[in-house]
CSV table of N, CA, C and O in Angstrom, one decimal:
chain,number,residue,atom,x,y,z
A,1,UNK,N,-29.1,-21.0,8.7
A,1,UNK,CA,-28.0,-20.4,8.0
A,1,UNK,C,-26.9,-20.0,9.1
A,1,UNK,O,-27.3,-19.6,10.2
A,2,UNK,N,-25.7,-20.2,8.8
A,2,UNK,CA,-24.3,-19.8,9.8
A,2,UNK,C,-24.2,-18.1,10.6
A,2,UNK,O,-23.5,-17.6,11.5
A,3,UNK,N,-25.3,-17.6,9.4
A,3,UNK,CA,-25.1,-15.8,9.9
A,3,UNK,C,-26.4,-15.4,10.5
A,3,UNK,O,-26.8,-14.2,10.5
A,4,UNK,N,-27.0,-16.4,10.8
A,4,UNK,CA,-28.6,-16.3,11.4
A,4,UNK,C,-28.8,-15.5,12.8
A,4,UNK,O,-29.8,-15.0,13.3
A,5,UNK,N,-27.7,-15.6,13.2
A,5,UNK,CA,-27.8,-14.8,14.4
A,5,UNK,C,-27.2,-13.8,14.9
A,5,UNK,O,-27.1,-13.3,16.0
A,6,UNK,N,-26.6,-13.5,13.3
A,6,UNK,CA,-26.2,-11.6,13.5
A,6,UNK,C,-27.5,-10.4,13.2
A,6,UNK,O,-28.4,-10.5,12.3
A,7,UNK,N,-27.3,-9.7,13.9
A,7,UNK,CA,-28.3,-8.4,13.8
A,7,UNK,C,-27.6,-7.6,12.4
A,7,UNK,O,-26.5,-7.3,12.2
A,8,UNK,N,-28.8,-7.6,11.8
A,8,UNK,CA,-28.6,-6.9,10.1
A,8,UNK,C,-28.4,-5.4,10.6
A,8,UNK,O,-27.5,-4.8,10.2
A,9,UNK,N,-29.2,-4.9,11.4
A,9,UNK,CA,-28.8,-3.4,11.6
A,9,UNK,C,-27.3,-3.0,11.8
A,9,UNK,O,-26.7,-2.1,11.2
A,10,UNK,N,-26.9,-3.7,12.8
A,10,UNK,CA,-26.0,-4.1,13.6
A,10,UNK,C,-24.7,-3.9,12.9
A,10,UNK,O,-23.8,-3.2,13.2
A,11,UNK,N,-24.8,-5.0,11.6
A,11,UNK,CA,-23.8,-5.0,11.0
A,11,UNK,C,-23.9,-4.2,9.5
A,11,UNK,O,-22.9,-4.0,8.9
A,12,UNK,N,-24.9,-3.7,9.2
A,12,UNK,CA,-24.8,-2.4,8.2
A,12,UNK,C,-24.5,-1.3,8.9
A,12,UNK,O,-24.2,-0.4,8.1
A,13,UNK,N,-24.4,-0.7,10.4
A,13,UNK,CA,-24.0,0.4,10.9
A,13,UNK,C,-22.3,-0.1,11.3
A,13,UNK,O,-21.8,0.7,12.0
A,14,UNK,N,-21.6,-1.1,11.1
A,14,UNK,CA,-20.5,-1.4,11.2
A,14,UNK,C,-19.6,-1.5,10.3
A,14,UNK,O,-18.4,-1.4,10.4
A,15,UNK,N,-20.9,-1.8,8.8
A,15,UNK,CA,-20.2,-1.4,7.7
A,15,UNK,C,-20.0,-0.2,7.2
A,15,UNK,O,-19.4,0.1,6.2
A,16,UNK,N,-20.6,0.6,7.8
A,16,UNK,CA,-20.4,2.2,6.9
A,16,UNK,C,-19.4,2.4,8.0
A,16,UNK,O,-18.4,3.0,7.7
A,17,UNK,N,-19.4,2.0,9.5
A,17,UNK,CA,-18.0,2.3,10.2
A,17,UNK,C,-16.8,2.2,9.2
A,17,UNK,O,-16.2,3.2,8.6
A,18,UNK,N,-16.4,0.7,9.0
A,18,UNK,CA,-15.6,0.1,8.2
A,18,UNK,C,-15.3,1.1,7.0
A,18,UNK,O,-14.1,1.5,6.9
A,19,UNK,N,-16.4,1.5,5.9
A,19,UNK,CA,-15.9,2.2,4.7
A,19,UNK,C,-15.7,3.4,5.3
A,19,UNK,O,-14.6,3.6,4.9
A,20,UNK,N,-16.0,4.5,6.2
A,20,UNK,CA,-15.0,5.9,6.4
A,20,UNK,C,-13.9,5.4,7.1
A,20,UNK,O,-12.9,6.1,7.1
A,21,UNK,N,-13.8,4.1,7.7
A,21,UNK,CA,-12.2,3.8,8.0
A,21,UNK,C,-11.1,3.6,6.7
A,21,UNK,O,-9.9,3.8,6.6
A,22,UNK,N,-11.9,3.1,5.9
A,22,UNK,CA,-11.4,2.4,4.7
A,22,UNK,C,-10.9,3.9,3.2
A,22,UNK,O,-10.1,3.9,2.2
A,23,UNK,N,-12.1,5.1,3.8
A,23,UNK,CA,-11.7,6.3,3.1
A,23,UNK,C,-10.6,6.8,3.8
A,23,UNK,O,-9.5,6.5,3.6
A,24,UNK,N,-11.2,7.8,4.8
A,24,UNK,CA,-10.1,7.9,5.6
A,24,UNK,C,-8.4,7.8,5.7
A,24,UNK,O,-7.5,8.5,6.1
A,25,UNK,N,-8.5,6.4,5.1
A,25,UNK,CA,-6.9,5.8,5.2
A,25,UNK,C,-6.7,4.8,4.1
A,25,UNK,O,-6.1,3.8,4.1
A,26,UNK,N,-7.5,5.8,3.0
A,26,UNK,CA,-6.9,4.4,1.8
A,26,UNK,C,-6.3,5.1,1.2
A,26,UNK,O,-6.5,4.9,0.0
A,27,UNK,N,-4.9,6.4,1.6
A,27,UNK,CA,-3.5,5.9,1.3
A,27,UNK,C,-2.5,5.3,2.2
A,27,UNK,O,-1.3,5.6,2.1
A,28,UNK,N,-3.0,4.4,3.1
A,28,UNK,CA,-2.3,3.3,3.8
A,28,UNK,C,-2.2,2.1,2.8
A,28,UNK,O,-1.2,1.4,2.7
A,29,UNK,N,-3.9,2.0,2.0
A,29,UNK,CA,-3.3,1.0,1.7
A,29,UNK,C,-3.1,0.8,0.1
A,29,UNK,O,-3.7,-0.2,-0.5
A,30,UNK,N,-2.4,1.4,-0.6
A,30,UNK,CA,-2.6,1.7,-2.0
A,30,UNK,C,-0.9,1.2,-1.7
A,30,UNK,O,0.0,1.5,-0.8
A,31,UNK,N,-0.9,0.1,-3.2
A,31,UNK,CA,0.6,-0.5,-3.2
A,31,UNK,C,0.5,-0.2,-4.7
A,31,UNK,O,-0.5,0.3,-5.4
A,32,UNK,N,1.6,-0.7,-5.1
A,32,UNK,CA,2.1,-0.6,-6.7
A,32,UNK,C,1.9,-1.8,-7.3
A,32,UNK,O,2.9,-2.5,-7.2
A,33,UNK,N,1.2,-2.2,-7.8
A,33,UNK,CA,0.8,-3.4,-9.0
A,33,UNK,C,1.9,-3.2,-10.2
A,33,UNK,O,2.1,-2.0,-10.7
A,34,UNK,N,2.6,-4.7,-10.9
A,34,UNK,CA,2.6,-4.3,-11.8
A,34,UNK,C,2.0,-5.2,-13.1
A,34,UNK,O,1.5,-6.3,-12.9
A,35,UNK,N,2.0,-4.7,-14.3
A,35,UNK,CA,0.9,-5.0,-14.4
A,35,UNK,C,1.8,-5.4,-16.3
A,35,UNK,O,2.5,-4.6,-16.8
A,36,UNK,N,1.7,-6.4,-16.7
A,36,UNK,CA,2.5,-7.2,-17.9
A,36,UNK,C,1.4,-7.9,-19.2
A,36,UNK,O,0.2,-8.3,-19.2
A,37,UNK,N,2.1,-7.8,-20.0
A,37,UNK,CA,1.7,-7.8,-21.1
A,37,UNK,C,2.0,-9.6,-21.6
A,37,UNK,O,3.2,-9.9,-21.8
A,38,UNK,N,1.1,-10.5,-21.8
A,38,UNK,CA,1.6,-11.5,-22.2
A,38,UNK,C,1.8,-12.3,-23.3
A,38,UNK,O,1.9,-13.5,-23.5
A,39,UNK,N,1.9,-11.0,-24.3
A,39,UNK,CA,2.2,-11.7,-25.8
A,39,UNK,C,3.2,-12.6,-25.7
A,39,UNK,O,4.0,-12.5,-24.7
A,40,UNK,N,3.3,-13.5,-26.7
A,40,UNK,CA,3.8,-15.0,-26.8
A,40,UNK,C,4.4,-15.1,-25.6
A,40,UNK,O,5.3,-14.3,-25.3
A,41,UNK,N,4.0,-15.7,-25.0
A,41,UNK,CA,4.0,-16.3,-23.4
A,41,UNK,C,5.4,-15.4,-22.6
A,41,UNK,O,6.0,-15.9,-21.7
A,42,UNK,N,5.6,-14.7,-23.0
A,42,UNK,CA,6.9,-13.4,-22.7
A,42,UNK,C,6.2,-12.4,-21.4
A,42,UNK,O,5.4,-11.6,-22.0
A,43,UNK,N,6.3,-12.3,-20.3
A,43,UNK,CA,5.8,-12.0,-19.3
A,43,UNK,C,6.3,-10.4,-19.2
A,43,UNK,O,6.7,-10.1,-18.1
A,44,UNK,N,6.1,-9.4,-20.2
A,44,UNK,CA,6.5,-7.9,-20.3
A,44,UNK,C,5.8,-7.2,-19.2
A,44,UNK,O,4.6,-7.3,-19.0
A,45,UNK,N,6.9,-6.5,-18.5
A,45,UNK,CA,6.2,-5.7,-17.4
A,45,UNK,C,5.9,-4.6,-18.5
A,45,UNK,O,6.7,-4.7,-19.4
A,46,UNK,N,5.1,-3.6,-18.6
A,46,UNK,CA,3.9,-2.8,-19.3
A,46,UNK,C,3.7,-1.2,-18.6
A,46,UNK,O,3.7,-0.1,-19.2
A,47,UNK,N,3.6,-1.4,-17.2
A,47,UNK,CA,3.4,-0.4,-16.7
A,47,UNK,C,3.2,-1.0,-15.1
A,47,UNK,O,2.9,-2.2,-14.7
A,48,UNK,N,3.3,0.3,-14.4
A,48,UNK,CA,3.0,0.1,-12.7
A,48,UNK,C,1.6,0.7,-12.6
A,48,UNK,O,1.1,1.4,-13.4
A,49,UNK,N,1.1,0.3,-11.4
A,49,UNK,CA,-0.6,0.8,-11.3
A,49,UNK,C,-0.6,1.3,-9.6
A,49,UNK,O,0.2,0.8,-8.8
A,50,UNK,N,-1.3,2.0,-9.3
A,50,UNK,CA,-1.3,2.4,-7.7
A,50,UNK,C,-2.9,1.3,-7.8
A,50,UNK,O,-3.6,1.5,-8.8
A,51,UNK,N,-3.2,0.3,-6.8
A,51,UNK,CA,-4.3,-0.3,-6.2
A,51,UNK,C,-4.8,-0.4,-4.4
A,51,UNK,O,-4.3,0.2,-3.5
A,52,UNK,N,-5.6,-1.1,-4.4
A,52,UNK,CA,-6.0,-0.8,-2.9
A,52,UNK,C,-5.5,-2.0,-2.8
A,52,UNK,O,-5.7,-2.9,-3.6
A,53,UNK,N,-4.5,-2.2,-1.6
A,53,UNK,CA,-4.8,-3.9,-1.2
A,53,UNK,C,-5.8,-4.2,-0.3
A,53,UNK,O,-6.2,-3.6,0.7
A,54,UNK,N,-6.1,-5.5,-0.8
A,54,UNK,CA,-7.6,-6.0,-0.1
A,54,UNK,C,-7.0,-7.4,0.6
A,54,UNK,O,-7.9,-7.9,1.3
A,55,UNK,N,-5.9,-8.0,0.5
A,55,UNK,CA,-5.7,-9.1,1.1
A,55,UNK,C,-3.7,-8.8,1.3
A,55,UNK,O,-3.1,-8.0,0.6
A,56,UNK,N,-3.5,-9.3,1.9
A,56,UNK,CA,-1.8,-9.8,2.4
A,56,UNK,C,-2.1,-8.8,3.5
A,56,UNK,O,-3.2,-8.5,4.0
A,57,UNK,N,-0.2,-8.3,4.1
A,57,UNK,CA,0.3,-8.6,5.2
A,57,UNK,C,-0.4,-6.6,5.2
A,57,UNK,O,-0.6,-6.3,6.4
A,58,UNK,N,-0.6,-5.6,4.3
A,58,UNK,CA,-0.4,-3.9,4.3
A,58,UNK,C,-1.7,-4.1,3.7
A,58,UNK,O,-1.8,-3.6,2.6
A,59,UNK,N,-2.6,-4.7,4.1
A,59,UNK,CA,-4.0,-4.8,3.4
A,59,UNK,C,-5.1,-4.1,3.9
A,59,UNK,O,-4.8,-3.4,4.9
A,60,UNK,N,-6.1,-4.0,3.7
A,60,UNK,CA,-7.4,-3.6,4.3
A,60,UNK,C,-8.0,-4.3,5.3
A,60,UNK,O,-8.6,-3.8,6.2
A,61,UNK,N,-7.9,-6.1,4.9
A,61,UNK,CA,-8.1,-7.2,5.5
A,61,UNK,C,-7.5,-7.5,6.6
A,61,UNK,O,-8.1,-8.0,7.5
A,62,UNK,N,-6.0,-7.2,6.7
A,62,UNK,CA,-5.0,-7.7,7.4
A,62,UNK,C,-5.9,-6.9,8.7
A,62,UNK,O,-6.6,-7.2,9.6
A,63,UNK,N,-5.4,-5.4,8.0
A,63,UNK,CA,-5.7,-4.4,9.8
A,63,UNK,C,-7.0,-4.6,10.2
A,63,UNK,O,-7.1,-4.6,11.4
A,64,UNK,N,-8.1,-4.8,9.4
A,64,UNK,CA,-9.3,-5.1,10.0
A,64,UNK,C,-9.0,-6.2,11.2
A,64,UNK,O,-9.3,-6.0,12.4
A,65,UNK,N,-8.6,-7.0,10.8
A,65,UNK,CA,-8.9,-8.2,11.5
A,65,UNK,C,-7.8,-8.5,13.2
A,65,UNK,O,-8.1,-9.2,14.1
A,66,UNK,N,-6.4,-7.4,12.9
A,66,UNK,CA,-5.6,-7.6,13.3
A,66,UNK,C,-5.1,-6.3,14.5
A,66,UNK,O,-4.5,-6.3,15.5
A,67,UNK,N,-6.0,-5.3,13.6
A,67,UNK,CA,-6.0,-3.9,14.5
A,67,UNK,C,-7.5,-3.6,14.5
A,67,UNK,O,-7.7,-2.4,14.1
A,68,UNK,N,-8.7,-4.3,14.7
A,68,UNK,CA,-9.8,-4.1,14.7
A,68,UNK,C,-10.6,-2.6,15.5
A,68,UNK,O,-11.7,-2.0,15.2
A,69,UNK,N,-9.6,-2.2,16.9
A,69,UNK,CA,-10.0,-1.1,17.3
A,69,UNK,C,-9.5,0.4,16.8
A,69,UNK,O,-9.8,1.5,17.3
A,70,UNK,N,-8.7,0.0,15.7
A,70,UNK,CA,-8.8,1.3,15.1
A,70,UNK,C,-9.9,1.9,14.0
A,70,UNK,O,-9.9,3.1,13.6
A,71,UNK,N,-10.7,1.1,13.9
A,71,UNK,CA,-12.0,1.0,13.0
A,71,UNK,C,-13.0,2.6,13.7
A,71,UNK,O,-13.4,3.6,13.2
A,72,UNK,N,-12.9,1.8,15.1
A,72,UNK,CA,-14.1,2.6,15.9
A,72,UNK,C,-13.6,2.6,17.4
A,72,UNK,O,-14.3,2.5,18.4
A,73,UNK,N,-12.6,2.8,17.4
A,73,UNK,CA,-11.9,3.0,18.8
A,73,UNK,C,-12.4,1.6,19.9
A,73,UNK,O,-12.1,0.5,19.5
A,74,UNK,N,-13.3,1.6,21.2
A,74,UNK,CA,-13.2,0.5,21.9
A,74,UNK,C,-14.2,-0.7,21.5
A,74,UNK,O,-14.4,-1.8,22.0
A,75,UNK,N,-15.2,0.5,19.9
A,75,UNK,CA,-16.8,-0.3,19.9
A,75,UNK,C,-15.7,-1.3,18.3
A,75,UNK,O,-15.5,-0.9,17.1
A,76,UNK,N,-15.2,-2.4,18.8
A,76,UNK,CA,-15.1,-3.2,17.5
A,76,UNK,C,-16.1,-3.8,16.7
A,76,UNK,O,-17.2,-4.0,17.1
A,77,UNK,N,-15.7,-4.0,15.3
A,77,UNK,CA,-16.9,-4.2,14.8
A,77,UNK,C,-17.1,-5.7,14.4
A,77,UNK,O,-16.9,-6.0,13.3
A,78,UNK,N,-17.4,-6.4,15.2
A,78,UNK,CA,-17.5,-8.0,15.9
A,78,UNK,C,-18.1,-8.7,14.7
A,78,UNK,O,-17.7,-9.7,14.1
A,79,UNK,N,-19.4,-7.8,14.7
A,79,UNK,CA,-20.6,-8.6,13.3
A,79,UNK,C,-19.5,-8.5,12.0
A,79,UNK,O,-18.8,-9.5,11.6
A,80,UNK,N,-19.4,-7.3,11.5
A,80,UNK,CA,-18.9,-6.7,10.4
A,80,UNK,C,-17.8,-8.1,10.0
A,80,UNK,O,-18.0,-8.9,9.1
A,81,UNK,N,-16.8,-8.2,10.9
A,81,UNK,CA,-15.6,-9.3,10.7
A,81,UNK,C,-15.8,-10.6,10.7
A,81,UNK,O,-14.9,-11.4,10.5
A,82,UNK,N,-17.4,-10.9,11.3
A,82,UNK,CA,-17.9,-12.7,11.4
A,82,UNK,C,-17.8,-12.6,10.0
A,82,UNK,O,-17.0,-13.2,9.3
A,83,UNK,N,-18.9,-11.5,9.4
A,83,UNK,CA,-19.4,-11.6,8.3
A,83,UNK,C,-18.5,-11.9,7.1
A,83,UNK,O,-18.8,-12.5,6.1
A,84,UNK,N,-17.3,-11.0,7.4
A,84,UNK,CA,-15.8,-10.9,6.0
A,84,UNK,C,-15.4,-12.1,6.5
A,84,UNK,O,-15.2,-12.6,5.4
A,85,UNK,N,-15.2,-12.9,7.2
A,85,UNK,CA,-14.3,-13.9,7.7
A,85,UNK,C,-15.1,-15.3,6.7
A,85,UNK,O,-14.6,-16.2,6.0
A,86,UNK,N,-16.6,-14.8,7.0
A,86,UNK,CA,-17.6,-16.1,6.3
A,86,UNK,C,-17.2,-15.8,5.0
A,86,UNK,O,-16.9,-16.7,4.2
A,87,UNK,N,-17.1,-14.8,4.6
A,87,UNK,CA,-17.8,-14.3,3.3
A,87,UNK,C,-16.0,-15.2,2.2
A,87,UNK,O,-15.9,-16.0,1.3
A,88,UNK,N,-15.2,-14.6,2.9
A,88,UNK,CA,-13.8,-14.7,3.1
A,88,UNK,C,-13.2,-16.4,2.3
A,88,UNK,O,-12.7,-16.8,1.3
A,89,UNK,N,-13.8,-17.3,3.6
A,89,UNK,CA,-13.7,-18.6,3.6
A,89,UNK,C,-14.6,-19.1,2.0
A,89,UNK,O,-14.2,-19.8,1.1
A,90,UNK,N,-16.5,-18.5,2.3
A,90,UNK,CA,-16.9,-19.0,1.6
A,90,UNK,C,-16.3,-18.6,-0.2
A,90,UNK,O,-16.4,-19.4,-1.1
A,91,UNK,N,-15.9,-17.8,-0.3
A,91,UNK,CA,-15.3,-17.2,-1.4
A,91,UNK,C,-14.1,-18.9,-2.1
A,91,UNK,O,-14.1,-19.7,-3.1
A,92,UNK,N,-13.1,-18.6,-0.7
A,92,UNK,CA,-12.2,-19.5,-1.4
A,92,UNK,C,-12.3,-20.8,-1.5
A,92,UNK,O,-11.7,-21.4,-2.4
A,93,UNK,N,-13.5,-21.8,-0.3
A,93,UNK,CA,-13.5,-22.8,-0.8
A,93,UNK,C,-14.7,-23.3,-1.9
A,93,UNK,O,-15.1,-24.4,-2.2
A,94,UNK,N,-15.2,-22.1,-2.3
A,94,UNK,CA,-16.2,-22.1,-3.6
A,94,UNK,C,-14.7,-21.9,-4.9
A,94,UNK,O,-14.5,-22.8,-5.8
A,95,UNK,N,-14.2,-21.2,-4.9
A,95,UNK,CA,-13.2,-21.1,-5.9
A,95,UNK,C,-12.3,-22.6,-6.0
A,95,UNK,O,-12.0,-23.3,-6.9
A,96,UNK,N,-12.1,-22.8,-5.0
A,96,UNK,CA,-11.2,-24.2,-4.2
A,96,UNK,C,-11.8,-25.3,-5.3
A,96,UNK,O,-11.1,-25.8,-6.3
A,97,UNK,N,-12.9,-25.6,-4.9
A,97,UNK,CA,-13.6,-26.6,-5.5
A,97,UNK,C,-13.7,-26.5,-7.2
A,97,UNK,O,-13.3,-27.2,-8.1
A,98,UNK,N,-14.4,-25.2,-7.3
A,98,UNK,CA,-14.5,-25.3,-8.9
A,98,UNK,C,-13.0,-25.4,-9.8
A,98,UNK,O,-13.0,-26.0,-10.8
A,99,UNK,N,-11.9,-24.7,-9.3
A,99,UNK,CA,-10.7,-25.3,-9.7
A,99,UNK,C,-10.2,-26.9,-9.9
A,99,UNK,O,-9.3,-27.4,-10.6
A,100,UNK,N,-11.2,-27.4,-8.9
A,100,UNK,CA,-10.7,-28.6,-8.2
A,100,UNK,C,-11.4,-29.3,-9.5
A,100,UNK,O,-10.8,-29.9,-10.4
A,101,UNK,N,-12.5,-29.2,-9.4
A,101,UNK,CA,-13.5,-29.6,-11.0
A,101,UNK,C,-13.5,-29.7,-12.1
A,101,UNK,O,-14.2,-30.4,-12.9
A,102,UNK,N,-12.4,-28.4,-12.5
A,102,UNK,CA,-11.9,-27.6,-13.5
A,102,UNK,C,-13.4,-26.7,-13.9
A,102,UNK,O,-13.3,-25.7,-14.7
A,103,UNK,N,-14.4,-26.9,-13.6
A,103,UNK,CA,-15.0,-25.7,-13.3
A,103,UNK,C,-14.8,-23.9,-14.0
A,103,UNK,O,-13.8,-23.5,-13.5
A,104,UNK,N,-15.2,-23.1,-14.6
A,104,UNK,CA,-15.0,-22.1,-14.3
A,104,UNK,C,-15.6,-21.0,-13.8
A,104,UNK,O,-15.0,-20.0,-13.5
């Protein structure tokens, strides 16, 4: 397996790092969604939503990966980010493909 040689301890004590970073400062990352109504193909904005972002440029994703020592100061969390990075890839080219198939 590709994750065969991460320590499971290792990276479950990196992941509870990760979620009080993720409490901590999740009004960093809460953006405004909006969110539309699509009766007859008419694209009505509806209302605005506060969400977490979990991907783009003000994300959870981004700073992990980008500002990784703010997580846990000098101890980055190395496993934690192989793991989102696999998890990450395998996500989209599993979606990739079954689009590609028409798949759902």
């Amino acid at each position: 397996h590709a994750l065969a040689h991460l320590d499971a301890d290792i990276a479950k004590n990196q992941l509870l790092q990760v979620k009080h970073f993720v409490r901590d400062n999740r009004s960093q990352f809460i953006v405004d969604r909006d969110e539309h109504d699509d009766e007859d193909d008419k694209k009505t904005l509806t209302r605005t939503v506060k969400r977490l972002a979990l991907v783009g440029e003000t994300s959870i994703a981004h700073t992990l990966f980008t500002q990784p020592e703010r997580v846990a100061g000098s101890n980055i969390p190395n496993q934690f980010l192989e793991l989102m990075d696999y998890m990450i890839a395998y996500r989209y080219n599993r979606s990739d493909t079954r689009s590609a198939l028409g798949v759902s």
